[in-house]
Amino acid sequence: MSNRITKLFNIQYPIIQAGMIWNSGWRLASASSNAGILGLIGAGSMYPDVLREHIQKCKKATSKSFGVNVPMLYPNVEEIMNIIVEEGVKIVFTSAGNPKTWTSWLQERGITVVHVVSSVKFALKAQEAGVDAVVAEGFEAGGHNGRDETTTLTLIPMVKEQLSIPLIAAGGIATGKAMLATMILGADAVQVGSRFVASEESSAHQAFKQVVVDAKEGATQLTLKELAPVRLIKNKFFNDIQELYKSAPTPEQLKELLGRARAKRGMFEGDLEDGELEIGQIAGLIHDIKPVAELVNTIMTEFEDAKRYVGSL
Ligand SMILES: Cc1cc2nc3c(=O)[nH]c(=O)nc-3n(C[C@H](O)[C@H](O)[C@H](O)COP(=O)(O)O)c2cc1C
């Protein structure tokens, strides 16, 4: 399969394995790239020296292209960008920040830049900043999210109507059917997060992977809108937030409850009660933990079957 995105990244299938804090280290990224899609290391949960180690291990584990996702609001961004350049990484996905800040600096150093957005307005800003492609992520996605609650089904055609650069759809995509649907709506490719959390190669704690497999429809909700909206499993920590909301808390009080390292505690260390468990609505459709290569094969088989189905309608 060949289109603007497969050519941009030199990959076999138009699928991106999403950058995800505490989930997407070198093991997941290299397995994804070796399976014919684009693997991303999630720098958001890594100290600079840890990121360097993951990049070096990824280079040893795959000869294919891979990239790094950098949430720009995290500390040490400058150091992280310098490491990316020093280590010869050729693709960067930026998120959570202004795309103007780093795009041309990275491109001048030979790096392809993609920016993640959750609205038409921010997609156009990213295009204006000169990025090579945009990820438009709907409200159903796992992790941090937009404030406008625009779903993938509505966001993709609205972004497509105005954007001319390549468009990658994200949020709620775990099957080849959903991939085809978003491509019909105008996406050139898809970014898949939650499905790859429940993969053998993801660095999530086994207990968190099992929570994803056990999750049913309605198991997640967007919360902490006053800080940075995030979709979480409704566990004890989520209920503690809801309890605090009853007293009309200030953002400072919410911050205090959130504290530090909650996401690490939940997703990486497996504290299912007091940890932050980020996952998308599509967890309700994820029933097993599989190797990435098998997941990619399944998605592509479903995609081809869905194309035939559409042809038969
Ligand atoms: C556990 C988890 C952690 C995430 N961390 C990040 C991150 O560090 N940076 C980022 O840009 N997006 C992050 N996301 C969002 C993903 O990159 C991706 O866009 C999203 O998962 C797509 O929606 P889906 O989960 O429905 O597949 C995260 C998502 C999950 C589930």
PDB file of N, CA, C and O in Angstrom, residues 16-55:
ATOM      1  N   ILE A  16       0.450   4.297  12.487  1.00  0.00           N
ATOM      2  CA  ILE A  16       1.461   4.783  13.420  1.00  0.00           C
ATOM      3  C   ILE A  16       1.167   4.169  14.781  1.00  0.00           C
ATOM      4  O   ILE A  16       0.025   4.232  15.254  1.00  0.00           O
ATOM      5  N   GLN A  17       2.173   3.596  15.408  1.00  0.00           N
ATOM      6  CA  GLN A  17       2.035   3.167  16.818  1.00  0.00           C
ATOM      7  C   GLN A  17       2.259   4.419  17.655  1.00  0.00           C
ATOM      8  O   GLN A  17       3.320   5.033  17.610  1.00  0.00           O
ATOM      9  N   ALA A  18       1.231   4.814  18.383  1.00  0.00           N
ATOM     10  CA  ALA A  18       1.258   6.093  19.100  1.00  0.00           C
ATOM     11  C   ALA A  18       2.349   6.147  20.170  1.00  0.00           C
ATOM     12  O   ALA A  18       2.638   5.142  20.827  1.00  0.00           O
ATOM     13  N   GLY A  19       2.903   7.346  20.342  1.00  0.00           N
ATOM     14  CA  GLY A  19       3.805   7.578  21.469  1.00  0.00           C
ATOM     15  C   GLY A  19       2.957   7.643  22.730  1.00  0.00           C
ATOM     16  O   GLY A  19       1.967   8.373  22.769  1.00  0.00           O
ATOM     17  N   MET A  20       3.319   6.871  23.755  1.00  0.00           N
ATOM     18  CA  MET A  20       2.499   6.802  24.971  1.00  0.00           C
ATOM     19  C   MET A  20       3.386   6.705  26.197  1.00  0.00           C
ATOM     20  O   MET A  20       4.172   5.749  26.325  1.00  0.00           O
ATOM     21  N   ILE A  21       3.238   7.662  27.108  1.00  0.00           N
ATOM     22  CA  ILE A  21       4.046   7.624  28.329  1.00  0.00           C
ATOM     23  C   ILE A  21       3.872   6.280  29.037  1.00  0.00           C
ATOM     24  O   ILE A  21       2.780   5.733  29.101  1.00  0.00           O
ATOM     25  N   TRP A  22       4.960   5.772  29.543  1.00  0.00           N
ATOM     26  CA  TRP A  22       5.058   4.526  30.314  1.00  0.00           C
ATOM     27  C   TRP A  22       4.681   3.274  29.534  1.00  0.00           C
ATOM     28  O   TRP A  22       4.605   2.189  30.080  1.00  0.00           O
ATOM     29  N   ASN A  23       4.382   3.404  28.256  1.00  0.00           N
ATOM     30  CA  ASN A  23       3.969   2.247  27.463  1.00  0.00           C
ATOM     31  C   ASN A  23       4.856   1.990  26.256  1.00  0.00           C
ATOM     32  O   ASN A  23       5.028   0.850  25.852  1.00  0.00           O
ATOM     33  N   SER A  24       5.345   3.085  25.642  1.00  0.00           N
ATOM     34  CA  SER A  24       6.024   2.882  24.358  1.00  0.00           C
ATOM     35  C   SER A  24       7.512   3.179  24.443  1.00  0.00           C
ATOM     36  O   SER A  24       7.974   4.250  24.079  1.00  0.00           O
ATOM     37  N   GLY A  25       8.249   2.189  24.916  1.00  0.00           N
ATOM     38  CA  GLY A  25       9.709   2.254  24.923  1.00  0.00           C
ATOM     39  C   GLY A  25      10.255   1.645  23.638  1.00  0.00           C
ATOM     40  O   GLY A  25       9.513   1.410  22.677  1.00  0.00           O
ATOM     41  N   TRP A  26      11.561   1.343  23.639  1.00  0.00           N
ATOM     42  CA  TRP A  26      12.218   0.832  22.422  1.00  0.00           C
ATOM     43  C   TRP A  26      11.653  -0.516  21.977  1.00  0.00           C
ATOM     44  O   TRP A  26      11.593  -0.807  20.802  1.00  0.00           O
ATOM     45  N   ARG A  27      11.203  -1.321  22.948  1.00  0.00           N
ATOM     46  CA  ARG A  27      10.702  -2.653  22.587  1.00  0.00           C
ATOM     47  C   ARG A  27       9.438  -2.550  21.711  1.00  0.00           C
ATOM     48  O   ARG A  27       9.342  -3.203  20.673  1.00  0.00           O
ATOM     49  N   LEU A  28       8.492  -1.715  22.145  1.00  0.00           N
ATOM     50  CA  LEU A  28       7.254  -1.552  21.373  1.00  0.00           C
ATOM     51  C   LEU A  28       7.542  -0.837  20.048  1.00  0.00           C
ATOM     52  O   LEU A  28       7.035  -1.242  18.994  1.00  0.00           O
ATOM     53  N   ALA A  29       8.366   0.213  20.110  1.00  0.00           N
ATOM     54  CA  ALA A  29       8.639   0.984  18.893  1.00  0.00           C
ATOM     55  C   ALA A  29       9.344   0.130  17.841  1.00  0.00           C
ATOM     56  O   ALA A  29       8.961   0.139  16.657  1.00  0.00           O
ATOM     57  N   SER A  30      10.347  -0.647  18.260  1.00  0.00           N
ATOM     58  CA  SER A  30      11.078  -1.450  17.267  1.00  0.00           C
ATOM     59  C   SER A  30      10.210  -2.590  16.734  1.00  0.00           C
ATOM     60  O   SER A  30      10.239  -2.903  15.542  1.00  0.00           O
ATOM     61  N   ALA A  31       9.394  -3.191  17.610  1.00  0.00           N
ATOM     62  CA  ALA A  31       8.500  -4.271  17.142  1.00  0.00           C
ATOM     63  C   ALA A  31       7.500  -3.712  16.131  1.00  0.00           C
ATOM     64  O   ALA A  31       7.172  -4.360  15.132  1.00  0.00           O
ATOM     65  N   SER A  32       7.028  -2.488  16.381  1.00  0.00           N
ATOM     66  CA  SER A  32       6.073  -1.856  15.455  1.00  0.00           C
ATOM     67  C   SER A  32       6.741  -1.588  14.114  1.00  0.00           C
ATOM     68  O   SER A  32       6.193  -1.916  13.056  1.00  0.00           O
ATOM     69  N   SER A  33       7.919  -0.996  14.162  1.00  0.00           N
ATOM     70  CA  SER A  33       8.619  -0.692  12.907  1.00  0.00           C
ATOM     71  C   SER A  33       8.940  -1.981  12.151  1.00  0.00           C
ATOM     72  O   SER A  33       8.786  -2.050  10.936  1.00  0.00           O
ATOM     73  N   ASN A  34       9.349  -3.012  12.877  1.00  0.00           N
ATOM     74  CA  ASN A  34       9.646  -4.287  12.206  1.00  0.00           C
ATOM     75  C   ASN A  34       8.396  -4.927  11.615  1.00  0.00           C
ATOM     76  O   ASN A  34       8.486  -5.732  10.700  1.00  0.00           O
ATOM     77  N   ALA A  35       7.218  -4.552  12.128  1.00  0.00           N
ATOM     78  CA  ALA A  35       5.959  -5.110  11.614  1.00  0.00           C
ATOM     79  C   ALA A  35       5.421  -4.313  10.423  1.00  0.00           C
ATOM     80  O   ALA A  35       4.332  -4.586   9.926  1.00  0.00           O
ATOM     81  N   GLY A  36       6.161  -3.301   9.988  1.00  0.00           N
ATOM     82  CA  GLY A  36       5.759  -2.573   8.774  1.00  0.00           C
ATOM     83  C   GLY A  36       5.014  -1.275   9.009  1.00  0.00           C
ATOM     84  O   GLY A  36       4.536  -0.642   8.071  1.00  0.00           O
ATOM     85  N   ILE A  37       4.893  -0.870  10.305  1.00  0.00           N
ATOM     86  CA  ILE A  37       4.234   0.405  10.597  1.00  0.00           C
ATOM     87  C   ILE A  37       5.282   1.347  11.210  1.00  0.00           C
ATOM     88  O   ILE A  37       6.443   0.975  11.322  1.00  0.00           O
ATOM     89  N   LEU A  38       4.876   2.553  11.591  1.00  0.00           N
ATOM     90  CA  LEU A  38       5.849   3.462  12.203  1.00  0.00           C
ATOM     91  C   LEU A  38       5.799   3.336  13.729  1.00  0.00           C
ATOM     92  O   LEU A  38       4.754   3.582  14.341  1.00  0.00           O
ATOM     93  N   GLY A  39       6.911   2.955  14.332  1.00  0.00           N
ATOM     94  CA  GLY A  39       6.995   2.875  15.782  1.00  0.00           C
ATOM     95  C   GLY A  39       7.439   4.205  16.358  1.00  0.00           C
ATOM     96  O   GLY A  39       8.277   4.887  15.770  1.00  0.00           O
ATOM     97  N   LEU A  40       6.857   4.582  17.499  1.00  0.00           N
ATOM     98  CA  LEU A  40       7.258   5.822  18.177  1.00  0.00           C
ATOM     99  C   LEU A  40       7.648   5.527  19.624  1.00  0.00           C
ATOM    100  O   LEU A  40       6.917   4.853  20.350  1.00  0.00           O
ATOM    101  N   ILE A  41       8.781   6.072  20.032  1.00  0.00           N
ATOM    102  CA  ILE A  41       9.180   6.028  21.435  1.00  0.00           C
ATOM    103  C   ILE A  41       8.499   7.213  22.123  1.00  0.00           C
ATOM    104  O   ILE A  41       8.536   8.331  21.606  1.00  0.00           O
ATOM    105  N   GLY A  42       7.877   6.985  23.251  1.00  0.00           N
ATOM    106  CA  GLY A  42       7.208   8.068  23.982  1.00  0.00           C
ATOM    107  C   GLY A  42       8.174   8.715  24.959  1.00  0.00           C
ATOM    108  O   GLY A  42       8.462   8.163  26.022  1.00  0.00           O
ATOM    109  N   ALA A  43       8.667   9.906  24.604  1.00  0.00           N
ATOM    110  CA  ALA A  43       9.694  10.560  25.434  1.00  0.00           C
ATOM    111  C   ALA A  43       9.105  11.202  26.688  1.00  0.00           C
ATOM    112  O   ALA A  43       9.845  11.537  27.612  1.00  0.00           O
ATOM    113  N   GLY A  44       7.786  11.340  26.727  1.00  0.00           N
ATOM    114  CA  GLY A  44       7.136  12.094  27.802  1.00  0.00           C
ATOM    115  C   GLY A  44       7.371  11.539  29.194  1.00  0.00           C
ATOM    116  O   GLY A  44       7.224  12.254  30.176  1.00  0.00           O
ATOM    117  N   SER A  45       7.707  10.257  29.305  1.00  0.00           N
ATOM    118  CA  SER A  45       7.943   9.685  30.637  1.00  0.00           C
ATOM    119  C   SER A  45       9.415   9.348  30.849  1.00  0.00           C
ATOM    120  O   SER A  45       9.749   8.570  31.744  1.00  0.00           O
ATOM    121  N   MET A  46      10.289   9.938  30.020  1.00  0.00           N
ATOM    122  CA  MET A  46      11.710   9.547  30.110  1.00  0.00           C
ATOM    123  C   MET A  46      12.603  10.728  30.451  1.00  0.00           C
ATOM    124  O   MET A  46      12.479  11.790  29.836  1.00  0.00           O
ATOM    125  N   TYR A  47      13.525  10.523  31.389  1.00  0.00           N
ATOM    126  CA  TYR A  47      14.591  11.508  31.579  1.00  0.00           C
ATOM    127  C   TYR A  47      15.463  11.467  30.324  1.00  0.00           C
ATOM    128  O   TYR A  47      15.507  10.444  29.635  1.00  0.00           O
ATOM    129  N   PRO A  48      16.178  12.567  30.033  1.00  0.00           N
ATOM    130  CA  PRO A  48      16.969  12.609  28.803  1.00  0.00           C
ATOM    131  C   PRO A  48      17.906  11.410  28.609  1.00  0.00           C
ATOM    132  O   PRO A  48      17.951  10.825  27.525  1.00  0.00           O
ATOM    133  N   ASP A  49      18.610  11.001  29.665  1.00  0.00           N
ATOM    134  CA  ASP A  49      19.556   9.873  29.471  1.00  0.00           C
ATOM    135  C   ASP A  49      18.813   8.568  29.212  1.00  0.00           C
ATOM    136  O   ASP A  49      19.296   7.688  28.488  1.00  0.00           O
ATOM    137  N   VAL A  50      17.598   8.444  29.775  1.00  0.00           N
ATOM    138  CA  VAL A  50      16.790   7.237  29.530  1.00  0.00           C
ATOM    139  C   VAL A  50      16.338   7.225  28.071  1.00  0.00           C
ATOM    140  O   VAL A  50      16.386   6.197  27.383  1.00  0.00           O
ATOM    141  N   LEU A  51      15.923   8.393  27.572  1.00  0.00           N
ATOM    142  CA  LEU A  51      15.507   8.481  26.172  1.00  0.00           C
ATOM    143  C   LEU A  51      16.657   8.073  25.252  1.00  0.00           C
ATOM    144  O   LEU A  51      16.466   7.304  24.310  1.00  0.00           O
ATOM    145  N   ARG A  52      17.866   8.585  25.556  1.00  0.00           N
ATOM    146  CA  ARG A  52      19.016   8.247  24.699  1.00  0.00           C
ATOM    147  C   ARG A  52      19.226   6.722  24.639  1.00  0.00           C
ATOM    148  O   ARG A  52      19.425   6.148  23.580  1.00  0.00           O
ATOM    149  N   GLU A  53      19.103   6.097  25.799  1.00  0.00           N
ATOM    150  CA  GLU A  53      19.273   4.644  25.859  1.00  0.00           C
ATOM    151  C   GLU A  53      18.206   3.935  25.006  1.00  0.00           C
ATOM    152  O   GLU A  53      18.515   2.993  24.276  1.00  0.00           O
ATOM    153  N   HIS A  54      16.961   4.409  25.109  1.00  0.00           N
ATOM    154  CA  HIS A  54      15.882   3.786  24.333  1.00  0.00           C
ATOM    155  C   HIS A  54      16.114   3.973  22.829  1.00  0.00           C
ATOM    156  O   HIS A  54      15.871   3.054  22.041  1.00  0.00           O
ATOM    157  N   ILE A  55      16.570   5.143  22.427  1.00  0.00           N
ATOM    158  CA  ILE A  55      16.830   5.377  20.998  1.00  0.00           C
ATOM    159  C   ILE A  55      17.942   4.430  20.524  1.00  0.00           C
ATOM    160  O   ILE A  55      17.825   3.788  19.480  1.00  0.00           O
TER     161      ILE A  55
END
